[in-house]
């Protein structure tokens, strides 16, 4: 699927929201409130600078979105983090990998020492395979920390890439 990654603008939100809404209401991959309103989701996803929000586009269509930010403020701000969602019908075509390669490049250029994902759902095989293929390792698992609608309580991994 031909796609370009670029910075998201405020005008992209109407095409980002259906992707976020689908992922959040499904409750299989993100520990977000499934009842969150559009304006709450907008505030949470469109993180302010120096954090960044990206979209993958094919012409006018938004195929996916990712954001990236320091994992913690102050003394924790040398470690980056981020979140990623690809539209259901655009998955499996390289969009997620392109976002993650972009994230790693941005984090290196910006001078971050590492990237940490704080809550990767243990049953999310596509995400875990993608992150491991880029060199991320699992530091630990918070057992049964996520209520999966099909699998019941499953673990949340902390994943880490040393830069
Ligand atoms: C996880 C997600 C972002 C992957 O995006 P994607 O665009 O489908 O991923 P890609 O097509 O770039 O595939 C990248 C890698 O992911 C893995 N992968 C993708 N789909 C997979 C599947 N169905 N089963 C197992 N591994 C899979 C493969 O390792 C693949 O590597 P390849 O490039 O060698 O094929 C996407 O499934 C998604 O948005 N899921 C819902 C939200 C989510 O889980 N976000 C991450 C939270 S931690």
mmCIF file with all atom_site columns, C-alpha atoms and ligand atoms in Angstrom:
data_model
loop_
_atom_site.group_PDB
_atom_site.id
_atom_site.type_symbol
_atom_site.label_atom_id
_atom_site.label_alt_id
_atom_site.label_comp_id
_atom_site.label_asym_id
_atom_site.label_entity_id
_atom_site.label_seq_id
_atom_site.pdbx_PDB_ins_code
_atom_site.Cartn_x
_atom_site.Cartn_y
_atom_site.Cartn_z
_atom_site.occupancy
_atom_site.B_iso_or_equiv
_atom_site.pdbx_formal_charge
_atom_site.auth_seq_id
_atom_site.auth_comp_id
_atom_site.auth_asym_id
_atom_site.auth_atom_id
_atom_site.pdbx_PDB_model_num
ATOM   1   C CA  . UNK A 1 1   ? 0.000   0.000   0.000  1.00 0.00 ? 1   UNK A CA  1
ATOM   2   C CA  . UNK A 1 2   ? 1.649   3.304   -1.040 1.00 0.00 ? 2   UNK A CA  1
ATOM   3   C CA  . UNK A 1 3   ? 1.890   5.576   1.959  1.00 0.00 ? 3   UNK A CA  1
ATOM   4   C CA  . UNK A 1 4   ? 3.796   8.601   3.163  1.00 0.00 ? 4   UNK A CA  1
ATOM   5   C CA  . UNK A 1 5   ? 4.469   9.476   6.782  1.00 0.00 ? 5   UNK A CA  1
ATOM   6   C CA  . UNK A 1 6   ? 4.124   13.145  7.668  1.00 0.00 ? 6   UNK A CA  1
ATOM   7   C CA  . UNK A 1 7   ? 3.429   15.363  10.654 1.00 0.00 ? 7   UNK A CA  1
ATOM   8   C CA  . UNK A 1 8   ? -0.255  15.457  11.561 1.00 0.00 ? 8   UNK A CA  1
ATOM   9   C CA  . UNK A 1 9   ? -2.060  18.789  11.453 1.00 0.00 ? 9   UNK A CA  1
ATOM   10  C CA  . UNK A 1 10  ? -5.221  19.778  13.341 1.00 0.00 ? 10  UNK A CA  1
ATOM   11  C CA  . UNK A 1 11  ? -7.160  19.240  10.087 1.00 0.00 ? 11  UNK A CA  1
ATOM   12  C CA  . UNK A 1 12  ? -6.252  15.530  10.091 1.00 0.00 ? 12  UNK A CA  1
ATOM   13  C CA  . UNK A 1 13  ? -8.186  14.789  13.293 1.00 0.00 ? 13  UNK A CA  1
ATOM   14  C CA  . UNK A 1 14  ? -11.551 13.920  11.622 1.00 0.00 ? 14  UNK A CA  1
ATOM   15  C CA  . UNK A 1 15  ? -9.743  11.141  9.720  1.00 0.00 ? 15  UNK A CA  1
ATOM   16  C CA  . UNK A 1 16  ? -7.654  10.039  12.726 1.00 0.00 ? 16  UNK A CA  1
ATOM   17  C CA  . UNK A 1 17  ? -10.634 9.754   15.086 1.00 0.00 ? 17  UNK A CA  1
ATOM   18  C CA  . UNK A 1 18  ? -12.328 6.712   13.420 1.00 0.00 ? 18  UNK A CA  1
ATOM   19  C CA  . UNK A 1 19  ? -9.048  4.781   13.731 1.00 0.00 ? 19  UNK A CA  1
ATOM   20  C CA  . UNK A 1 20  ? -8.613  5.709   17.403 1.00 0.00 ? 20  UNK A CA  1
ATOM   21  C CA  . UNK A 1 21  ? -12.289 5.022   18.136 1.00 0.00 ? 21  UNK A CA  1
ATOM   22  C CA  . UNK A 1 22  ? -12.132 1.558   16.556 1.00 0.00 ? 22  UNK A CA  1
ATOM   23  C CA  . UNK A 1 23  ? -8.996  0.563   18.494 1.00 0.00 ? 23  UNK A CA  1
ATOM   24  C CA  . UNK A 1 24  ? -10.185 1.984   21.815 1.00 0.00 ? 24  UNK A CA  1
ATOM   25  C CA  . UNK A 1 25  ? -13.698 0.503   21.717 1.00 0.00 ? 25  UNK A CA  1
ATOM   26  C CA  . UNK A 1 26  ? -12.316 -2.901  20.717 1.00 0.00 ? 26  UNK A CA  1
ATOM   27  C CA  . UNK A 1 27  ? -10.380 -2.899  24.032 1.00 0.00 ? 27  UNK A CA  1
ATOM   28  C CA  . UNK A 1 28  ? -7.818  -5.469  22.857 1.00 0.00 ? 28  UNK A CA  1
ATOM   29  C CA  . UNK A 1 29  ? -4.648  -3.439  22.541 1.00 0.00 ? 29  UNK A CA  1
ATOM   30  C CA  . UNK A 1 30  ? -4.838  -0.134  24.474 1.00 0.00 ? 30  UNK A CA  1
ATOM   31  C CA  . UNK A 1 31  ? -5.663  0.453   28.151 1.00 0.00 ? 31  UNK A CA  1
ATOM   32  C CA  . UNK A 1 32  ? -7.737  3.516   27.268 1.00 0.00 ? 32  UNK A CA  1
ATOM   33  C CA  . UNK A 1 33  ? -11.271 4.238   28.467 1.00 0.00 ? 33  UNK A CA  1
ATOM   34  C CA  . UNK A 1 34  ? -13.566 2.761   25.771 1.00 0.00 ? 34  UNK A CA  1
ATOM   35  C CA  . UNK A 1 35  ? -16.187 5.391   26.650 1.00 0.00 ? 35  UNK A CA  1
ATOM   36  C CA  . UNK A 1 36  ? -13.823 8.290   25.975 1.00 0.00 ? 36  UNK A CA  1
ATOM   37  C CA  . UNK A 1 37  ? -15.433 11.090  23.990 1.00 0.00 ? 37  UNK A CA  1
ATOM   38  C CA  . UNK A 1 38  ? -14.048 12.415  20.755 1.00 0.00 ? 38  UNK A CA  1
ATOM   39  C CA  . UNK A 1 39  ? -12.749 15.518  22.490 1.00 0.00 ? 39  UNK A CA  1
ATOM   40  C CA  . UNK A 1 40  ? -11.044 13.479  25.255 1.00 0.00 ? 40  UNK A CA  1
ATOM   41  C CA  . UNK A 1 41  ? -9.447  11.256  22.600 1.00 0.00 ? 41  UNK A CA  1
ATOM   42  C CA  . UNK A 1 42  ? -8.289  14.314  20.661 1.00 0.00 ? 42  UNK A CA  1
ATOM   43  C CA  . UNK A 1 43  ? -6.663  15.771  23.752 1.00 0.00 ? 43  UNK A CA  1
ATOM   44  C CA  . UNK A 1 44  ? -4.960  12.481  24.621 1.00 0.00 ? 44  UNK A CA  1
ATOM   45  C CA  . UNK A 1 45  ? -3.748  11.615  21.119 1.00 0.00 ? 45  UNK A CA  1
ATOM   46  C CA  . UNK A 1 46  ? -2.723  15.045  19.733 1.00 0.00 ? 46  UNK A CA  1
ATOM   47  C CA  . UNK A 1 47  ? 0.069   15.520  22.264 1.00 0.00 ? 47  UNK A CA  1
ATOM   48  C CA  . UNK A 1 48  ? 1.533   19.058  22.264 1.00 0.00 ? 48  UNK A CA  1
ATOM   49  C CA  . UNK A 1 49  ? 5.097   19.919  21.113 1.00 0.00 ? 49  UNK A CA  1
ATOM   50  C CA  . UNK A 1 50  ? 7.869   18.952  21.717 1.00 0.00 ? 50  UNK A CA  1
ATOM   51  C CA  . UNK A 1 51  ? 5.985   15.659  21.417 1.00 0.00 ? 51  UNK A CA  1
ATOM   52  C CA  . UNK A 1 52  ? 4.989   14.817  17.836 1.00 0.00 ? 52  UNK A CA  1
ATOM   53  C CA  . UNK A 1 53  ? 2.036   13.254  16.061 1.00 0.00 ? 53  UNK A CA  1
ATOM   54  C CA  . UNK A 1 54  ? 2.364   11.605  12.664 1.00 0.00 ? 54  UNK A CA  1
ATOM   55  C CA  . UNK A 1 55  ? -0.033  10.204  10.093 1.00 0.00 ? 55  UNK A CA  1
ATOM   56  C CA  . UNK A 1 56  ? 0.529   7.753   7.263  1.00 0.00 ? 56  UNK A CA  1
ATOM   57  C CA  . UNK A 1 57  ? -1.419  8.899   4.227  1.00 0.00 ? 57  UNK A CA  1
ATOM   58  C CA  . UNK A 1 58  ? -2.285  7.540   0.824  1.00 0.00 ? 58  UNK A CA  1
ATOM   59  C CA  . UNK A 1 59  ? -3.543  10.584  -1.024 1.00 0.00 ? 59  UNK A CA  1
ATOM   60  C CA  . UNK A 1 60  ? -6.387  11.980  1.099  1.00 0.00 ? 60  UNK A CA  1
ATOM   61  C CA  . UNK A 1 61  ? -6.770  8.818   3.139  1.00 0.00 ? 61  UNK A CA  1
ATOM   62  C CA  . UNK A 1 62  ? -5.265  8.468   6.616  1.00 0.00 ? 62  UNK A CA  1
ATOM   63  C CA  . UNK A 1 63  ? -4.045  4.868   7.010  1.00 0.00 ? 63  UNK A CA  1
ATOM   64  C CA  . UNK A 1 64  ? -2.677  5.179   10.506 1.00 0.00 ? 64  UNK A CA  1
ATOM   65  C CA  . UNK A 1 65  ? -1.355  7.464   13.196 1.00 0.00 ? 65  UNK A CA  1
ATOM   66  C CA  . UNK A 1 66  ? 1.447   7.483   15.733 1.00 0.00 ? 66  UNK A CA  1
ATOM   67  C CA  . UNK A 1 67  ? 2.572   9.827   18.449 1.00 0.00 ? 67  UNK A CA  1
ATOM   68  C CA  . UNK A 1 68  ? 5.898   10.118  20.260 1.00 0.00 ? 68  UNK A CA  1
ATOM   69  C CA  . UNK A 1 69  ? 7.052   11.919  23.346 1.00 0.00 ? 69  UNK A CA  1
ATOM   70  C CA  . UNK A 1 70  ? 9.451   11.752  26.287 1.00 0.00 ? 70  UNK A CA  1
ATOM   71  C CA  . UNK A 1 71  ? 8.338   8.781   28.391 1.00 0.00 ? 71  UNK A CA  1
ATOM   72  C CA  . UNK A 1 72  ? 8.572   10.790  31.617 1.00 0.00 ? 72  UNK A CA  1
ATOM   73  C CA  . UNK A 1 73  ? 9.211   14.459  32.436 1.00 0.00 ? 73  UNK A CA  1
ATOM   74  C CA  . UNK A 1 74  ? 12.326  15.863  34.126 1.00 0.00 ? 74  UNK A CA  1
ATOM   75  C CA  . UNK A 1 75  ? 14.935  13.238  35.001 1.00 0.00 ? 75  UNK A CA  1
ATOM   76  C CA  . UNK A 1 76  ? 13.060  10.627  32.911 1.00 0.00 ? 76  UNK A CA  1
ATOM   77  C CA  . UNK A 1 77  ? 12.920  12.716  29.740 1.00 0.00 ? 77  UNK A CA  1
ATOM   78  C CA  . UNK A 1 78  ? 15.951  11.112  28.036 1.00 0.00 ? 78  UNK A CA  1
ATOM   79  C CA  . UNK A 1 79  ? 13.808  8.022   27.303 1.00 0.00 ? 79  UNK A CA  1
ATOM   80  C CA  . UNK A 1 80  ? 11.270  8.244   24.474 1.00 0.00 ? 80  UNK A CA  1
ATOM   81  C CA  . UNK A 1 81  ? 7.927   6.511   24.139 1.00 0.00 ? 81  UNK A CA  1
ATOM   82  C CA  . UNK A 1 82  ? 5.090   6.441   21.654 1.00 0.00 ? 82  UNK A CA  1
ATOM   83  C CA  . UNK A 1 83  ? 1.825   4.920   20.534 1.00 0.00 ? 83  UNK A CA  1
ATOM   84  C CA  . UNK A 1 84  ? 0.711   3.575   17.202 1.00 0.00 ? 84  UNK A CA  1
ATOM   85  C CA  . UNK A 1 85  ? -2.585  2.664   15.482 1.00 0.00 ? 85  UNK A CA  1
ATOM   86  C CA  . UNK A 1 86  ? -3.147  1.483   11.914 1.00 0.00 ? 86  UNK A CA  1
ATOM   87  C CA  . UNK A 1 87  ? -6.626  1.385   10.347 1.00 0.00 ? 87  UNK A CA  1
ATOM   88  C CA  . UNK A 1 88  ? -7.993  -2.162  10.349 1.00 0.00 ? 88  UNK A CA  1
ATOM   89  C CA  . UNK A 1 89  ? -8.172  -2.446  6.554  1.00 0.00 ? 89  UNK A CA  1
ATOM   90  C CA  . UNK A 1 90  ? -4.665  -1.012  6.094  1.00 0.00 ? 90  UNK A CA  1
ATOM   91  C CA  . UNK A 1 91  ? -2.880  -3.510  8.373  1.00 0.00 ? 91  UNK A CA  1
ATOM   92  C CA  . UNK A 1 92  ? -0.344  -6.003  7.113  1.00 0.00 ? 92  UNK A CA  1
ATOM   93  C CA  . UNK A 1 93  ? 0.991   -3.679  4.407  1.00 0.00 ? 93  UNK A CA  1
ATOM   94  C CA  . UNK A 1 94  ? 4.009   -2.176  6.119  1.00 0.00 ? 94  UNK A CA  1
ATOM   95  C CA  . UNK A 1 95  ? 2.425   0.953   7.622  1.00 0.00 ? 95  UNK A CA  1
ATOM   96  C CA  . UNK A 1 96  ? 3.153   -0.070  11.234 1.00 0.00 ? 96  UNK A CA  1
ATOM   97  C CA  . UNK A 1 97  ? 6.769   -0.932  10.408 1.00 0.00 ? 97  UNK A CA  1
ATOM   98  C CA  . UNK A 1 98  ? 7.234   2.406   8.607  1.00 0.00 ? 98  UNK A CA  1
ATOM   99  C CA  . UNK A 1 99  ? 5.974   4.266   11.713 1.00 0.00 ? 99  UNK A CA  1
ATOM   100 C CA  . UNK A 1 100 ? 8.303   2.358   14.030 1.00 0.00 ? 100 UNK A CA  1
ATOM   101 C CA  . UNK A 1 101 ? 11.354  2.864   11.809 1.00 0.00 ? 101 UNK A CA  1
ATOM   102 C CA  . UNK A 1 102 ? 10.423  6.552   11.756 1.00 0.00 ? 102 UNK A CA  1
ATOM   103 C CA  . UNK A 1 103 ? 10.083  6.590   15.577 1.00 0.00 ? 103 UNK A CA  1
ATOM   104 C CA  . UNK A 1 104 ? 13.509  4.995   16.073 1.00 0.00 ? 104 UNK A CA  1
ATOM   105 C CA  . UNK A 1 105 ? 15.113  7.468   13.628 1.00 0.00 ? 105 UNK A CA  1
ATOM   106 C CA  . UNK A 1 106 ? 13.448  10.436  15.347 1.00 0.00 ? 106 UNK A CA  1
ATOM   107 C CA  . UNK A 1 107 ? 14.484  9.230   18.808 1.00 0.00 ? 107 UNK A CA  1
ATOM   108 C CA  . UNK A 1 108 ? 18.112  8.752   17.713 1.00 0.00 ? 108 UNK A CA  1
ATOM   109 C CA  . UNK A 1 109 ? 18.301  12.139  15.970 1.00 0.00 ? 109 UNK A CA  1
ATOM   110 C CA  . UNK A 1 110 ? 16.733  13.861  18.966 1.00 0.00 ? 110 UNK A CA  1
ATOM   111 C CA  . UNK A 1 111 ? 19.308  12.333  21.287 1.00 0.00 ? 111 UNK A CA  1
ATOM   112 C CA  . UNK A 1 112 ? 17.134  9.977   23.336 1.00 0.00 ? 112 UNK A CA  1
ATOM   113 C CA  . UNK A 1 113 ? 19.037  7.158   25.073 1.00 0.00 ? 113 UNK A CA  1
ATOM   114 C CA  . UNK A 1 114 ? 16.307  4.532   24.684 1.00 0.00 ? 114 UNK A CA  1
ATOM   115 C CA  . UNK A 1 115 ? 12.674  3.923   23.767 1.00 0.00 ? 115 UNK A CA  1
ATOM   116 C CA  . UNK A 1 116 ? 10.281  2.385   26.289 1.00 0.00 ? 116 UNK A CA  1
ATOM   117 C CA  . UNK A 1 117 ? 6.798   1.027   25.606 1.00 0.00 ? 117 UNK A CA  1
ATOM   118 C CA  . UNK A 1 118 ? 5.021   0.870   28.933 1.00 0.00 ? 118 UNK A CA  1
ATOM   119 C CA  . UNK A 1 119 ? 2.024   -1.357  28.287 1.00 0.00 ? 119 UNK A CA  1
ATOM   120 C CA  . UNK A 1 120 ? 2.164   -3.780  25.356 1.00 0.00 ? 120 UNK A CA  1
ATOM   121 C CA  . UNK A 1 121 ? -0.685  -6.272  25.700 1.00 0.00 ? 121 UNK A CA  1
ATOM   122 C CA  . UNK A 1 122 ? 0.762   -9.782  25.894 1.00 0.00 ? 122 UNK A CA  1
ATOM   123 C CA  . UNK A 1 123 ? -1.713  -11.154 23.327 1.00 0.00 ? 123 UNK A CA  1
ATOM   124 C CA  . UNK A 1 124 ? -0.883  -8.442  20.747 1.00 0.00 ? 124 UNK A CA  1
ATOM   125 C CA  . UNK A 1 125 ? 1.281   -10.681 18.539 1.00 0.00 ? 125 UNK A CA  1
ATOM   126 C CA  . UNK A 1 126 ? 1.540   -8.255  15.573 1.00 0.00 ? 126 UNK A CA  1
ATOM   127 C CA  . UNK A 1 127 ? 2.868   -5.458  17.792 1.00 0.00 ? 127 UNK A CA  1
ATOM   128 C CA  . UNK A 1 128 ? 5.264   -7.687  19.758 1.00 0.00 ? 128 UNK A CA  1
ATOM   129 C CA  . UNK A 1 129 ? 6.687   -9.252  16.580 1.00 0.00 ? 129 UNK A CA  1
ATOM   130 C CA  . UNK A 1 130 ? 7.119   -5.854  15.016 1.00 0.00 ? 130 UNK A CA  1
ATOM   131 C CA  . UNK A 1 131 ? 8.912   -4.413  18.063 1.00 0.00 ? 131 UNK A CA  1
ATOM   132 C CA  . UNK A 1 132 ? 11.128  -7.482  18.512 1.00 0.00 ? 132 UNK A CA  1
ATOM   133 C CA  . UNK A 1 133 ? 12.109  -7.358  14.827 1.00 0.00 ? 133 UNK A CA  1
ATOM   134 C CA  . UNK A 1 134 ? 13.458  -3.855  15.476 1.00 0.00 ? 134 UNK A CA  1
ATOM   135 C CA  . UNK A 1 135 ? 15.484  -4.998  18.488 1.00 0.00 ? 135 UNK A CA  1
ATOM   136 C CA  . UNK A 1 136 ? 13.102  -4.246  21.373 1.00 0.00 ? 136 UNK A CA  1
ATOM   137 C CA  . UNK A 1 137 ? 13.355  -6.604  24.339 1.00 0.00 ? 137 UNK A CA  1
ATOM   138 C CA  . UNK A 1 138 ? 10.820  -7.313  27.082 1.00 0.00 ? 138 UNK A CA  1
ATOM   139 C CA  . UNK A 1 139 ? 12.010  -6.086  30.471 1.00 0.00 ? 139 UNK A CA  1
ATOM   140 C CA  . UNK A 1 140 ? 9.126   -7.608  32.365 1.00 0.00 ? 140 UNK A CA  1
ATOM   141 C CA  . UNK A 1 141 ? 5.434   -8.338  32.394 1.00 0.00 ? 141 UNK A CA  1
ATOM   142 C CA  . UNK A 1 142 ? 2.842   -6.930  34.770 1.00 0.00 ? 142 UNK A CA  1
ATOM   143 C CA  . UNK A 1 143 ? 0.790   -10.086 35.219 1.00 0.00 ? 143 UNK A CA  1
ATOM   144 C CA  . UNK A 1 144 ? -2.921  -9.993  34.440 1.00 0.00 ? 144 UNK A CA  1
ATOM   145 C CA  . UNK A 1 145 ? -2.796  -6.205  34.286 1.00 0.00 ? 145 UNK A CA  1
ATOM   146 C CA  . UNK A 1 146 ? -5.099  -5.928  31.236 1.00 0.00 ? 146 UNK A CA  1
ATOM   147 C CA  . UNK A 1 147 ? -8.703  -7.169  30.930 1.00 0.00 ? 147 UNK A CA  1
ATOM   148 C CA  . UNK A 1 148 ? -8.952  -8.574  27.399 1.00 0.00 ? 148 UNK A CA  1
ATOM   149 C CA  . UNK A 1 149 ? -12.581 -8.995  26.228 1.00 0.00 ? 149 UNK A CA  1
ATOM   150 C CA  . UNK A 1 150 ? -11.884 -12.466 24.807 1.00 0.00 ? 150 UNK A CA  1
ATOM   151 C CA  . UNK A 1 151 ? -8.781  -13.797 26.612 1.00 0.00 ? 151 UNK A CA  1
ATOM   152 C CA  . UNK A 1 152 ? -9.619  -12.511 30.088 1.00 0.00 ? 152 UNK A CA  1
ATOM   153 C CA  . UNK A 1 153 ? -6.847  -11.003 32.240 1.00 0.00 ? 153 UNK A CA  1
ATOM   154 C CA  . UNK A 1 154 ? -3.543  -10.935 30.355 1.00 0.00 ? 154 UNK A CA  1
ATOM   155 C CA  . UNK A 1 155 ? -0.161  -9.373  31.043 1.00 0.00 ? 155 UNK A CA  1
ATOM   156 C CA  . UNK A 1 156 ? 1.237   -6.002  30.010 1.00 0.00 ? 156 UNK A CA  1
ATOM   157 C CA  . UNK A 1 157 ? 4.835   -6.031  28.771 1.00 0.00 ? 157 UNK A CA  1
ATOM   158 C CA  . UNK A 1 158 ? 7.354   -3.255  29.280 1.00 0.00 ? 158 UNK A CA  1
ATOM   159 C CA  . UNK A 1 159 ? 9.422   -3.231  26.057 1.00 0.00 ? 159 UNK A CA  1
ATOM   160 C CA  . UNK A 1 160 ? 12.737  -1.440  25.645 1.00 0.00 ? 160 UNK A CA  1
ATOM   161 C CA  . UNK A 1 161 ? 15.155  -0.474  22.891 1.00 0.00 ? 161 UNK A CA  1
ATOM   162 C CA  . UNK A 1 162 ? 18.592  0.841   23.834 1.00 0.00 ? 162 UNK A CA  1
ATOM   163 C CA  . UNK A 1 163 ? 19.683  3.467   21.321 1.00 0.00 ? 163 UNK A CA  1
HETATM 164 C C1  . LIG B 2 .   ? 0.286   -3.531  15.592 1.00 0.00 ? 1   LIG B C1  1
HETATM 165 C C2  . LIG B 2 .   ? -0.013  -2.754  14.317 1.00 0.00 ? 1   LIG B C2  1
HETATM 166 C C3  . LIG B 2 .   ? 0.323   -1.292  14.552 1.00 0.00 ? 1   LIG B C3  1
HETATM 167 C C4  . LIG B 2 .   ? 0.856   -3.292  13.179 1.00 0.00 ? 1   LIG B C4  1
HETATM 168 O O1  . LIG B 2 .   ? 0.665   -2.467  12.058 1.00 0.00 ? 1   LIG B O1  1
HETATM 169 P P1  . LIG B 2 .   ? 0.702   -3.069  10.557 1.00 0.00 ? 1   LIG B P1  1
HETATM 170 O O2  . LIG B 2 .   ? 0.652   -1.925  9.626  1.00 0.00 ? 1   LIG B O2  1
HETATM 171 O O3  . LIG B 2 .   ? -0.326  -4.126  10.395 1.00 0.00 ? 1   LIG B O3  1
HETATM 172 O O4  . LIG B 2 .   ? 2.159   -3.745  10.565 1.00 0.00 ? 1   LIG B O4  1
HETATM 173 P P2  . LIG B 2 .   ? 3.075   -4.076  9.304  1.00 0.00 ? 1   LIG B P2  1
HETATM 174 O O5  . LIG B 2 .   ? 2.235   -4.457  8.130  1.00 0.00 ? 1   LIG B O5  1
HETATM 175 O O6  . LIG B 2 .   ? 4.043   -2.963  9.113  1.00 0.00 ? 1   LIG B O6  1
HETATM 176 O O7  . LIG B 2 .   ? 3.843   -5.355  9.812  1.00 0.00 ? 1   LIG B O7  1
HETATM 177 C C5  . LIG B 2 .   ? 5.002   -5.192  10.604 1.00 0.00 ? 1   LIG B C5  1
HETATM 178 C C6  . LIG B 2 .   ? 5.322   -6.477  11.327 1.00 0.00 ? 1   LIG B C6  1
HETATM 179 O O8  . LIG B 2 .   ? 4.314   -6.734  12.282 1.00 0.00 ? 1   LIG B O8  1
HETATM 180 C C7  . LIG B 2 .   ? 4.167   -8.141  12.421 1.00 0.00 ? 1   LIG B C7  1
HETATM 181 N N1  . LIG B 2 .   ? 2.797   -8.462  12.051 1.00 0.00 ? 1   LIG B N1  1
HETATM 182 C C8  . LIG B 2 .   ? 1.917   -7.706  11.357 1.00 0.00 ? 1   LIG B C8  1
HETATM 183 N N2  . LIG B 2 .   ? 0.721   -8.310  11.289 1.00 0.00 ? 1   LIG B N2  1
HETATM 184 C C9  . LIG B 2 .   ? 0.864   -9.481  11.948 1.00 0.00 ? 1   LIG B C9  1
HETATM 185 C C10 . LIG B 2 .   ? -0.024  -10.551 12.263 1.00 0.00 ? 1   LIG B C10 1
HETATM 186 N N3  . LIG B 2 .   ? -1.306  -10.526 11.874 1.00 0.00 ? 1   LIG B N3  1
HETATM 187 N N4  . LIG B 2 .   ? 0.464   -11.588 12.996 1.00 0.00 ? 1   LIG B N4  1
HETATM 188 C C11 . LIG B 2 .   ? 1.749   -11.593 13.426 1.00 0.00 ? 1   LIG B C11 1
HETATM 189 N N5  . LIG B 2 .   ? 2.630   -10.606 13.158 1.00 0.00 ? 1   LIG B N5  1
HETATM 190 C C12 . LIG B 2 .   ? 2.195   -9.577  12.429 1.00 0.00 ? 1   LIG B C12 1
HETATM 191 C C13 . LIG B 2 .   ? 5.156   -8.797  11.491 1.00 0.00 ? 1   LIG B C13 1
HETATM 192 O O9  . LIG B 2 .   ? 6.344   -9.039  12.216 1.00 0.00 ? 1   LIG B O9  1
HETATM 193 C C14 . LIG B 2 .   ? 5.374   -7.701  10.466 1.00 0.00 ? 1   LIG B C14 1
HETATM 194 O O10 . LIG B 2 .   ? 6.660   -7.853  9.946  1.00 0.00 ? 1   LIG B O10 1
HETATM 195 P P3  . LIG B 2 .   ? 6.965   -7.911  8.367  1.00 0.00 ? 1   LIG B P3  1
HETATM 196 O O11 . LIG B 2 .   ? 7.189   -6.496  8.000  1.00 0.00 ? 1   LIG B O11 1
HETATM 197 O O12 . LIG B 2 .   ? 8.190   -8.741  8.298  1.00 0.00 ? 1   LIG B O12 1
HETATM 198 O O13 . LIG B 2 .   ? 5.765   -8.530  7.720  1.00 0.00 ? 1   LIG B O13 1
HETATM 199 C C15 . LIG B 2 .   ? -1.523  -2.891  13.904 1.00 0.00 ? 1   LIG B C15 1
HETATM 200 O O14 . LIG B 2 .   ? -1.859  -4.253  13.915 1.00 0.00 ? 1   LIG B O14 1
HETATM 201 C C16 . LIG B 2 .   ? -2.493  -2.120  14.785 1.00 0.00 ? 1   LIG B C16 1
HETATM 202 O O15 . LIG B 2 .   ? -2.712  -0.918  14.597 1.00 0.00 ? 1   LIG B O15 1
HETATM 203 N N6  . LIG B 2 .   ? -3.090  -2.797  15.759 1.00 0.00 ? 1   LIG B N6  1
HETATM 204 C C17 . LIG B 2 .   ? -4.049  -2.181  16.675 1.00 0.00 ? 1   LIG B C17 1
HETATM 205 C C18 . LIG B 2 .   ? -3.384  -1.127  17.558 1.00 0.00 ? 1   LIG B C18 1
HETATM 206 C C19 . LIG B 2 .   ? -2.136  -1.667  18.213 1.00 0.00 ? 1   LIG B C19 1
HETATM 207 O O16 . LIG B 2 .   ? -2.054  -2.823  18.576 1.00 0.00 ? 1   LIG B O16 1
HETATM 208 N N7  . LIG B 2 .   ? -1.131  -0.770  18.389 1.00 0.00 ? 1   LIG B N7  1
HETATM 209 C C20 . LIG B 2 .   ? 0.098   -1.125  19.079 1.00 0.00 ? 1   LIG B C20 1
HETATM 210 C C21 . LIG B 2 .   ? -0.125  -1.126  20.552 1.00 0.00 ? 1   LIG B C21 1
HETATM 211 S S1  . LIG B 2 .   ? 1.328   -1.622  21.451 1.00 0.00 ? 1   LIG B S1  1
#
